[in-house]
Amino acid sequence: MAILSKEEAKKILEKVISFSKADGCTVSLNGNDRGNIRYARNSVSTAGENSNIVLGVQSYFGKKSGSATINEFDDASLEKVVRRAEELAKLAPENPEFMEPLPQQNYGPESKTFSDATAKITPEYRAQAAADSINPAAAKEITAAGYLEDSRGFSAMMTSKGLFAYNKSTNVDFTVTMRTNDGTGSGWAAADLNDVSKLNAADVSKIAIDKSLMSRNAKAIEPGKYTVILEPSAGADLIRLMLNMNARQADEGRSFLSKKGGGTKLGEKLVDERVNIYTDPWHEEVPASPWTGDGLARKKMDLIRNGTVANLIYDRYWASQKNVEPVPFPGNAIMDGGNASLEDMIKDTKKGVLVTRFWYIRPVDPQTLLYTGLTRDGTFYIENGKIKHPIKNFRFNESPIIMLNNLETLGQQKRAVTSEGGTALYIPYMKIRDFTFSSLSDAV
């Protein structure tokens, strides 16, 4: 039952709305089927599947609201959850920022978030993916640890004001770490896709295997400012930190987009003029739902255009306070790239550092967007256009704003996997000058 059709979901939501005695309500219905396989030490450790569907009701009286959820769908249970939400609403204090539910929105064409191939993944497929990763690793005296999770699901919502929204989606997430058996080398690779037909677990694993072999017996070099080539996952980990372009935080002086003395940096140049970042729910590589959790319609929209802040994100309440149209939080982000391959960028580098990915990223100063973190799973020294040798991991102290002002080259784009998950990103390889590495880390 976890995957309901548009018509099945609408029928349940209409019934729930019919039970409402409040001033109004919003009803959400979400279902998901998930499967996974995990392996470590070259052996599968766990595998499983789960299925769930949940209905949530938010009822309101004036500015007082209450919420309740249930996973039973007979008429008595549906009416019970509505009554419970109404009881809680009557007990709740008034919310001065409460916004009434939306009426019907125009969501445009369906987004390509759903793949039949991904929806049909079987336990046998997952087992073969694990074997395609484990067997070549074991043959080269490497220990593999990985995780593959696939999902298919839907989201639907309806309001007492007449809104109805529905979207179904699939996703497959594969990540693998390879360690050489002597403990001196580590490599990593990952893929995050809607369509599993684009995934080759053996190819992804080979990338991690090759990096683990290349990274054995790393040498220490002095911390400092280096030209770096960031693979898309490394670049995305920093780019995602600047996507919270929240107008309220900027207006209230709590953001990197706040101006000294008041106001925001909307319309001002922030980074290198070659930087263009936008959101598009219908993008082929990183499709997203065409609506947000409160039913607000998404659209294709610039976030940064020619290095200038093009839009800020306005939730419905803050938009009402500022007398502007709401701007929904994006479901994805795409950064324009160039034609250079990774090999081209390495050949064009006299001295530099190649970074596979970052981890343990933590904020230092939110108003300058300064962060610290560590490299891992493949960090290499480049000299005269070639990878010369692996190097020990660094701690970095850097801001994505400073980073994008020190941009040298934009390379080819790739769907990126970040250390924290979240918004889907389509990010290019990037060559950056004067990237700050503050200290060494002995961790492999």
Short mmCIF file of C-alpha atoms in Angstrom, two decimals:
data_model
loop_
_atom_site.label_atom_id
_atom_site.label_comp_id
_atom_site.label_asym_id
_atom_site.label_seq_id
_atom_site.Cartn_x
_atom_site.Cartn_y
_atom_site.Cartn_z
CA MET A 1 0.00 0.00 0.00
CA ALA A 2 3.00 2.32 0.33
CA ILE A 3 2.73 3.57 -3.25
CA LEU A 4 -0.69 5.05 -3.99
CA SER A 5 -1.72 6.41 -7.36
CA LYS A 6 -2.77 10.03 -7.73
CA GLU A 7 -6.43 8.99 -7.78
CA GLU A 8 -6.10 6.72 -4.71
CA ALA A 9 -4.33 9.42 -2.70
CA LYS A 10 -6.88 12.06 -3.72
CA LYS A 11 -9.77 9.86 -2.62
CA ILE A 12 -8.32 9.39 0.89
CA LEU A 13 -7.47 13.08 1.26
CA GLU A 14 -10.95 14.19 0.19
CA LYS A 15 -12.48 11.88 2.79
CA VAL A 16 -10.27 13.32 5.53
CA ILE A 17 -11.13 16.89 4.53
CA SER A 18 -14.83 15.98 4.68
CA PHE A 19 -14.47 15.05 8.37
CA SER A 20 -13.09 18.48 9.33
CA LYS A 21 -15.09 20.75 11.65
CA ALA A 22 -12.31 23.27 12.15
CA ASP A 23 -11.90 26.62 10.38
CA GLY A 24 -9.71 24.70 7.95
CA CYS A 25 -7.09 22.02 7.63
CA THR A 26 -4.15 20.69 5.64
CA VAL A 27 -3.75 16.95 5.08
CA SER A 28 -0.56 15.23 3.89
CA LEU A 29 -0.10 11.64 2.77
CA ASN A 30 3.35 10.12 2.27
CA GLY A 31 4.34 6.55 1.42
CA ASN A 32 7.64 4.83 0.75
CA ASP A 33 9.09 1.41 -0.02
CA ARG A 34 12.81 1.08 0.76
CA GLY A 35 15.39 -1.63 0.24
CA ASN A 36 19.04 -1.77 1.27
CA ILE A 37 22.19 -3.83 1.49
CA ARG A 38 25.23 -3.09 3.64
CA TYR A 39 28.64 -4.72 3.53
CA ALA A 40 31.90 -4.36 5.46
CA ARG A 41 35.15 -6.33 5.66
CA ASN A 42 34.28 -7.75 2.22
CA SER A 43 31.13 -9.41 3.51
CA VAL A 44 27.45 -8.49 3.50
CA SER A 45 26.36 -7.63 7.03
CA THR A 46 22.73 -6.56 6.67
CA ALA A 47 20.02 -6.38 4.03
CA GLY A 48 16.34 -5.60 4.21
CA GLU A 49 13.21 -3.90 2.98
CA ASN A 50 10.59 -1.78 4.69
CA SER A 51 7.35 -0.12 3.70
CA ASN A 52 5.46 2.69 5.38
CA ILE A 53 2.65 5.14 4.74
CA VAL A 54 1.66 8.01 7.02
CA LEU A 55 -1.19 10.50 6.99
CA GLY A 56 -0.86 13.81 8.81
CA VAL A 57 -3.57 16.35 9.64
CA GLN A 58 -3.11 19.96 10.70
CA SER A 59 -6.33 21.64 11.84
CA TYR A 60 -6.70 25.28 12.82
CA PHE A 61 -9.08 27.64 14.59
CA GLY A 62 -8.04 31.20 13.96
CA LYS A 63 -4.29 31.27 14.62
CA LYS A 64 -4.36 28.17 16.80
CA SER A 65 -3.34 24.91 15.15
CA GLY A 66 -2.80 21.28 16.10
CA SER A 67 -1.36 18.26 14.28
CA ALA A 68 -1.84 14.51 14.48
CA THR A 69 -0.67 11.53 12.39
CA ILE A 70 -1.90 8.00 11.75
CA ASN A 71 -1.14 4.98 9.57
CA GLU A 72 -4.59 3.37 9.59
CA PHE A 73 -7.00 4.22 6.79
CA ASP A 74 -10.46 2.91 7.64
CA ASP A 75 -13.12 5.60 8.01
CA ALA A 76 -13.19 5.44 11.80
CA SER A 77 -9.43 5.92 12.05
CA LEU A 78 -9.44 8.80 9.57
CA GLU A 79 -12.14 10.60 11.51
CA LYS A 80 -10.31 9.91 14.77
CA VAL A 81 -7.10 11.58 13.59
CA VAL A 82 -9.05 14.66 12.43
CA ARG A 83 -10.79 14.96 15.81
CA ARG A 84 -7.43 14.59 17.59
CA ALA A 85 -5.86 17.39 15.52
CA GLU A 86 -8.86 19.62 16.31
CA GLU A 87 -8.62 18.89 20.03
CA LEU A 88 -4.95 19.83 20.05
CA ALA A 89 -5.64 22.99 18.05
CA LYS A 90 -8.13 24.19 20.65
CA LEU A 91 -5.55 23.67 23.40
CA ALA A 92 -2.69 25.36 21.55
CA PRO A 93 -1.63 29.00 22.03
CA GLU A 94 -2.07 31.36 19.12
CA ASN A 95 0.77 31.41 16.62
CA PRO A 96 1.32 35.02 15.47
CA GLU A 97 3.08 33.74 12.34
CA PHE A 98 0.40 31.23 11.35
CA MET A 99 -0.52 31.23 7.67
CA GLU A 100 -3.76 29.78 6.38
CA PRO A 101 -3.53 26.88 3.91
CA LEU A 102 -2.97 27.65 0.25
CA PRO A 103 -5.61 27.40 -2.47
CA GLN A 104 -4.88 25.43 -5.66
CA GLN A 105 -1.49 26.19 -7.24
CA ASN A 106 -0.16 25.74 -10.77
CA TYR A 107 2.62 23.15 -10.59
CA GLY A 108 3.39 22.91 -14.29
CA PRO A 109 4.40 19.59 -15.91
CA GLU A 110 5.32 16.51 -13.89
CA SER A 111 8.95 16.33 -12.84
CA LYS A 112 10.97 13.28 -13.88
CA THR A 113 11.61 12.21 -10.30
CA PHE A 114 10.26 8.69 -10.84
CA SER A 115 12.05 5.85 -12.65
CA ASP A 116 10.37 2.52 -13.39
CA ALA A 117 13.77 0.82 -13.38
CA THR A 118 14.51 2.01 -9.84
CA ALA A 119 11.02 1.07 -8.66
CA LYS A 120 11.67 -2.51 -9.84
CA ILE A 121 14.96 -3.08 -7.98
CA THR A 122 15.07 -6.55 -6.42
CA PRO A 123 17.11 -8.11 -3.59
CA GLU A 124 19.03 -9.97 -6.30
CA TYR A 125 20.05 -6.65 -7.86
CA ARG A 126 21.34 -5.37 -4.53
CA ALA A 127 23.28 -8.57 -3.89
CA GLN A 128 24.90 -8.36 -7.34
CA ALA A 129 25.86 -4.71 -6.75
CA ALA A 130 27.58 -5.73 -3.50
CA ALA A 131 29.37 -8.60 -5.26
CA ASP A 132 30.51 -6.25 -8.05
CA SER A 133 32.12 -4.12 -5.36
CA ILE A 134 33.49 -6.77 -3.00
CA ASN A 135 35.02 -9.22 -5.50
CA PRO A 136 37.36 -6.83 -7.36
CA ALA A 137 38.41 -5.31 -4.03
CA ALA A 138 39.30 -8.67 -2.50
CA ALA A 139 41.26 -9.61 -5.63
CA LYS A 140 43.54 -6.60 -5.04
CA GLU A 141 43.93 -7.09 -1.26
CA ILE A 142 41.55 -4.27 -0.49
CA THR A 143 38.76 -4.25 2.08
CA ALA A 144 35.43 -2.88 0.88
CA ALA A 145 32.68 -1.26 2.95
CA GLY A 146 29.58 0.03 1.23
CA TYR A 147 25.88 0.74 1.37
CA LEU A 148 23.19 0.73 -1.30
CA GLU A 149 19.71 2.02 -0.55
CA ASP A 150 16.86 2.37 -3.02
CA SER A 151 13.43 3.87 -2.52
CA ARG A 152 10.18 4.49 -4.34
CA GLY A 153 7.46 6.62 -2.90
CA PHE A 154 4.92 9.40 -3.25
CA SER A 155 3.86 12.59 -1.53
CA ALA A 156 0.40 14.12 -1.68
CA MET A 157 -1.38 16.93 0.11
CA MET A 158 -4.75 18.65 0.13
CA THR A 159 -6.10 21.73 1.88
CA SER A 160 -9.58 22.85 2.80
CA LYS A 161 -8.96 25.82 0.47
CA GLY A 162 -8.98 23.52 -2.57
CA LEU A 163 -5.30 22.71 -3.09
CA PHE A 164 -4.27 19.24 -4.23
CA ALA A 165 -0.69 18.22 -5.01
CA TYR A 166 0.87 14.87 -5.87
CA ASN A 167 4.35 13.69 -6.80
CA LYS A 168 6.02 10.31 -6.93
CA SER A 169 9.76 9.70 -6.89
CA THR A 170 12.51 7.12 -6.81
CA ASN A 171 16.10 7.25 -5.63
CA VAL A 172 19.11 4.98 -5.40
CA ASP A 173 22.11 5.93 -3.26
CA PHE A 174 25.33 3.92 -3.47
CA THR A 175 28.49 4.74 -1.52
CA VAL A 176 31.65 2.71 -1.00
CA THR A 177 34.92 3.12 0.87
CA MET A 178 37.94 0.99 -0.03
CA ARG A 179 40.86 0.47 2.38
CA THR A 180 44.11 -1.24 1.47
CA ASN A 181 44.79 -4.21 3.72
CA ASP A 182 48.06 -2.64 4.94
CA GLY A 183 45.98 0.23 6.36
CA THR A 184 47.81 3.02 4.52
CA GLY A 185 45.43 3.77 1.66
CA SER A 186 41.78 4.79 1.45
CA GLY A 187 39.51 5.59 -1.48
CA TRP A 188 35.87 6.59 -1.80
CA ALA A 189 33.26 6.95 -4.50
CA ALA A 190 29.49 7.32 -4.60
CA ALA A 191 26.47 7.75 -6.83
CA ASP A 192 23.10 9.31 -6.03
CA LEU A 193 20.51 8.91 -8.80
CA ASN A 194 16.81 8.79 -9.53
CA ASP A 195 17.31 6.29 -12.35
CA VAL A 196 19.20 3.11 -11.43
CA SER A 197 19.90 2.36 -15.11
CA LYS A 198 22.58 5.07 -14.85
CA LEU A 199 24.33 3.20 -12.01
CA ASN A 200 27.18 0.75 -12.54
CA ALA A 201 28.32 -0.43 -9.09
CA ALA A 202 31.48 -2.00 -10.54
CA ASP A 203 32.55 1.28 -12.18
CA VAL A 204 31.88 3.29 -9.01
CA SER A 205 33.81 0.73 -6.97
CA LYS A 206 36.75 0.81 -9.39
CA ILE A 207 37.13 4.55 -8.77
CA ALA A 208 37.37 3.91 -5.02
CA ILE A 209 39.74 0.93 -5.52
CA ASP A 210 42.09 2.96 -7.72
CA LYS A 211 42.13 5.83 -5.23
CA SER A 212 42.87 3.52 -2.31
CA LEU A 213 45.86 2.05 -4.15
CA MET A 214 47.08 5.49 -5.22
CA SER A 215 46.79 6.89 -1.68
CA ARG A 216 49.06 4.36 0.06
CA ASN A 217 51.97 5.69 2.12
CA ALA A 218 50.93 9.33 1.94
CA LYS A 219 53.54 12.02 2.55
CA ALA A 220 53.12 15.08 4.72
CA ILE A 221 53.39 18.52 3.18
CA GLU A 222 53.21 21.84 5.00
CA PRO A 223 49.79 23.40 5.61
CA GLY A 224 49.15 26.70 3.87
CA LYS A 225 47.36 28.20 0.89
CA TYR A 226 47.27 25.92 -2.14
CA THR A 227 45.70 25.77 -5.56
CA VAL A 228 43.16 22.95 -5.26
CA ILE A 229 41.11 20.90 -7.67
CA LEU A 230 37.86 19.97 -5.97
CA GLU A 231 35.98 16.95 -7.25
CA PRO A 232 32.20 17.61 -7.40
CA SER A 233 31.44 15.96 -4.04
CA ALA A 234 34.06 18.13 -2.33
CA GLY A 235 32.86 21.29 -4.04
CA ALA A 236 29.21 20.47 -3.34
CA ASP A 237 29.91 20.11 0.38
CA LEU A 238 30.86 23.79 0.45
CA ILE A 239 28.41 25.08 -2.17
CA ARG A 240 25.45 23.59 -0.26
CA LEU A 241 26.37 25.74 2.73
CA MET A 242 25.51 28.91 0.83
CA LEU A 243 22.14 27.67 -0.44
CA ASN A 244 20.30 28.75 2.72
CA MET A 245 19.64 32.13 1.12
CA ASN A 246 16.93 32.94 3.65
CA ALA A 247 15.54 36.46 3.29
CA ARG A 248 14.42 36.75 6.91
CA GLN A 249 17.84 35.86 8.27
CA ALA A 250 19.40 38.39 5.89
CA ASP A 251 16.89 41.11 6.83
CA GLU A 252 17.49 40.48 10.54
CA GLY A 253 21.28 40.69 10.22
CA ARG A 254 21.90 36.99 10.91
CA SER A 255 23.28 35.91 7.55
CA PHE A 256 26.20 36.16 5.15
CA LEU A 257 23.68 37.96 2.93
CA SER A 258 23.14 40.75 5.48
CA LYS A 259 24.61 44.17 4.77
CA LYS A 260 26.35 46.16 7.47
CA GLY A 261 24.00 48.82 8.70
CA GLY A 262 20.91 46.99 7.44
CA GLY A 263 19.48 45.57 4.28
CA THR A 264 20.52 42.58 2.22
CA LYS A 265 22.96 41.83 -0.58
CA LEU A 266 20.20 41.04 -3.08
CA GLY A 267 21.34 42.38 -6.46
CA GLU A 268 24.96 42.74 -5.33
CA LYS A 269 27.99 40.93 -6.73
CA LEU A 270 29.03 38.23 -4.26
CA VAL A 271 31.42 35.91 -6.12
CA ASP A 272 33.28 35.52 -9.43
CA GLU A 273 31.13 36.58 -12.38
CA ARG A 274 31.49 33.13 -13.96
CA VAL A 275 29.43 31.62 -11.13
CA ASN A 276 25.83 30.82 -12.06
CA ILE A 277 23.72 28.74 -9.66
CA TYR A 278 20.04 28.09 -10.27
CA THR A 279 17.23 25.73 -9.32
CA ASP A 280 15.01 23.86 -11.74
CA PRO A 281 12.58 21.10 -10.62
CA TRP A 282 12.47 19.73 -14.18
CA HIS A 283 16.24 19.38 -14.66
CA GLU A 284 17.10 16.05 -16.32
CA GLU A 285 20.00 15.14 -14.01
CA VAL A 286 18.64 16.33 -10.66
CA PRO A 287 14.83 16.45 -10.92
CA ALA A 288 12.91 17.60 -7.84
CA SER A 289 9.33 17.83 -6.66
CA PRO A 290 7.57 20.83 -8.25
CA TRP A 291 6.10 21.81 -4.87
CA THR A 292 7.28 22.32 -1.30
CA GLY A 293 5.96 20.83 1.93
CA ASP A 294 3.35 23.56 2.35
CA GLY A 295 2.18 23.22 -1.25
CA LEU A 296 3.95 26.28 -2.66
CA ALA A 297 4.79 25.83 -6.35
CA ARG A 298 8.46 25.74 -7.29
CA LYS A 299 9.82 27.20 -10.51
CA LYS A 300 13.06 27.47 -12.44
CA MET A 301 14.88 30.35 -10.77
CA ASP A 302 18.34 31.90 -10.55
CA LEU A 303 20.00 32.00 -7.14
CA ILE A 304 23.26 33.53 -8.30
CA ARG A 305 23.64 34.91 -11.82
CA ASN A 306 26.97 36.23 -13.13
CA GLY A 307 28.25 36.24 -9.55
CA THR A 308 25.36 38.42 -8.33
CA VAL A 309 22.69 37.45 -5.78
CA ALA A 310 19.59 37.03 -7.94
CA ASN A 311 16.97 35.85 -5.44
CA LEU A 312 16.43 35.28 -1.75
CA ILE A 313 14.12 32.65 -0.25
CA TYR A 314 10.92 34.07 1.29
CA ASP A 315 8.64 31.80 3.28
CA ARG A 316 4.98 32.76 3.15
CA TYR A 317 4.96 34.59 6.48
CA TRP A 318 8.03 36.71 5.80
CA ALA A 319 6.80 37.45 2.28
CA SER A 320 3.55 38.75 3.79
CA GLN A 321 5.52 41.02 6.14
CA LYS A 322 7.63 42.40 3.30
CA ASN A 323 4.74 42.64 0.83
CA VAL A 324 6.47 40.43 -1.74
CA GLU A 325 5.64 37.12 -3.40
CA PRO A 326 6.78 33.98 -1.53
CA VAL A 327 9.91 32.32 -2.94
CA PRO A 328 10.04 28.59 -2.11
CA PHE A 329 13.14 26.79 -0.87
CA PRO A 330 14.72 25.00 -3.85
CA GLY A 331 14.58 21.22 -4.22
CA ASN A 332 17.84 21.15 -6.16
CA ALA A 333 20.72 23.36 -7.25
CA ILE A 334 22.63 23.40 -10.52
CA MET A 335 25.95 25.22 -10.97
CA ASP A 336 27.05 25.94 -14.51
CA GLY A 337 30.37 24.39 -15.46
CA GLY A 338 32.84 24.39 -18.32
CA ASN A 339 34.33 21.91 -20.76
CA ALA A 340 37.50 20.94 -18.89
CA SER A 341 37.80 17.33 -17.71
CA LEU A 342 39.53 16.39 -14.48
CA GLU A 343 42.52 15.24 -16.54
CA ASP A 344 42.63 18.61 -18.33
CA MET A 345 42.61 20.48 -15.03
CA ILE A 346 45.42 18.34 -13.59
CA LYS A 347 47.55 18.85 -16.73
CA ASP A 348 47.06 22.62 -16.41
CA THR A 349 48.23 22.74 -12.77
CA LYS A 350 51.86 23.48 -11.94
CA LYS A 351 51.52 22.90 -8.20
CA GLY A 352 48.34 21.99 -6.36
CA VAL A 353 46.24 19.53 -4.39
CA LEU A 354 43.50 17.21 -5.68
CA VAL A 355 40.70 16.70 -3.12
CA THR A 356 38.30 13.77 -3.39
CA ARG A 357 35.95 14.87 -0.62
CA PHE A 358 35.54 16.59 2.75
CA TRP A 359 33.96 15.45 5.99
CA TYR A 360 33.26 16.62 9.57
CA ILE A 361 32.44 20.12 8.33
CA ARG A 362 31.52 22.55 11.10
CA PRO A 363 30.68 26.30 11.18
CA VAL A 364 33.17 28.84 12.48
CA ASP A 365 31.51 32.16 11.57
CA PRO A 366 27.99 32.14 10.04
CA GLN A 367 28.17 35.76 8.90
CA THR A 368 31.23 35.17 6.72
CA LEU A 369 30.23 31.55 6.06
CA LEU A 370 33.62 30.38 7.36
CA TYR A 371 33.76 26.61 7.91
CA THR A 372 36.33 24.07 9.01
CA GLY A 373 36.60 20.41 8.08
CA LEU A 374 38.94 17.67 6.86
CA THR A 375 39.92 16.03 3.61
CA ARG A 376 39.68 12.23 3.35
CA ASP A 377 39.75 9.14 1.13
CA GLY A 378 42.18 10.36 -1.50
CA THR A 379 44.19 13.61 -1.31
CA PHE A 380 47.01 14.02 -3.82
CA TYR A 381 49.84 16.45 -4.61
CA ILE A 382 50.01 17.72 -8.20
CA GLU A 383 53.27 18.93 -9.73
CA ASN A 384 53.92 19.97 -13.33
CA GLY A 385 50.62 18.66 -14.59
CA LYS A 386 50.77 15.21 -12.98
CA ILE A 387 49.73 13.59 -9.72
CA LYS A 388 53.10 13.19 -8.03
CA HIS A 389 52.17 11.37 -4.80
CA PRO A 390 49.46 10.99 -2.15
CA ILE A 391 49.55 13.40 0.77
CA LYS A 392 48.33 13.25 4.34
CA ASN A 393 44.95 14.75 5.03
CA PHE A 394 44.48 18.41 5.92
CA ARG A 395 42.14 20.43 8.08
CA PHE A 396 40.79 23.36 6.11
CA ASN A 397 39.40 26.74 7.15
CA GLU A 398 37.53 28.24 4.23
CA SER A 399 34.38 30.05 3.17
CA PRO A 400 32.54 29.10 -0.04
CA ILE A 401 32.21 32.83 -0.71
CA ILE A 402 35.98 33.35 -0.61
CA MET A 403 36.44 30.11 -2.52
CA LEU A 404 34.19 31.25 -5.37
CA ASN A 405 36.04 34.56 -5.54
CA ASN A 406 39.29 32.62 -6.05
CA LEU A 407 37.93 30.57 -8.91
CA GLU A 408 40.39 29.68 -11.67
CA THR A 409 38.65 27.01 -13.78
CA LEU A 410 35.20 25.47 -14.01
CA GLY A 411 35.15 21.89 -15.28
CA GLN A 412 32.56 19.38 -16.35
CA GLN A 413 29.42 18.95 -14.22
CA LYS A 414 28.42 15.87 -12.27
CA ARG A 415 25.62 14.92 -9.86
CA ALA A 416 27.33 15.17 -6.50
CA VAL A 417 27.00 13.23 -3.25
CA THR A 418 27.61 15.36 -0.16
CA SER A 419 28.65 14.26 3.32
CA GLU A 420 25.33 15.46 4.78
CA GLY A 421 22.89 14.48 2.02
CA GLY A 422 19.92 16.80 1.45
CA THR A 423 19.38 18.97 -1.63
CA ALA A 424 20.39 17.33 -4.92
CA LEU A 425 23.33 19.18 -6.51
CA TYR A 426 24.74 19.20 -10.03
CA ILE A 427 28.21 20.68 -9.61
CA PRO A 428 31.32 21.07 -11.79
CA TYR A 429 34.90 20.17 -11.00
CA MET A 430 36.49 23.38 -9.74
CA LYS A 431 40.03 24.68 -9.65
CA ILE A 432 40.51 27.20 -6.85
CA ARG A 433 43.57 29.26 -5.90
CA ASP A 434 44.66 30.11 -2.34
CA PHE A 435 42.53 27.50 -0.60
CA THR A 436 43.43 27.51 3.11
CA PHE A 437 44.70 24.32 4.73
CA SER A 438 45.35 25.13 8.39
CA SER A 439 46.86 21.91 9.80
CA LEU A 440 47.67 18.26 9.09
CA SER A 441 45.64 15.19 10.05
CA ASP A 442 47.27 11.78 10.51
CA ALA A 443 44.02 9.91 9.88
CA VAL A 444 44.00 7.75 6.75
#
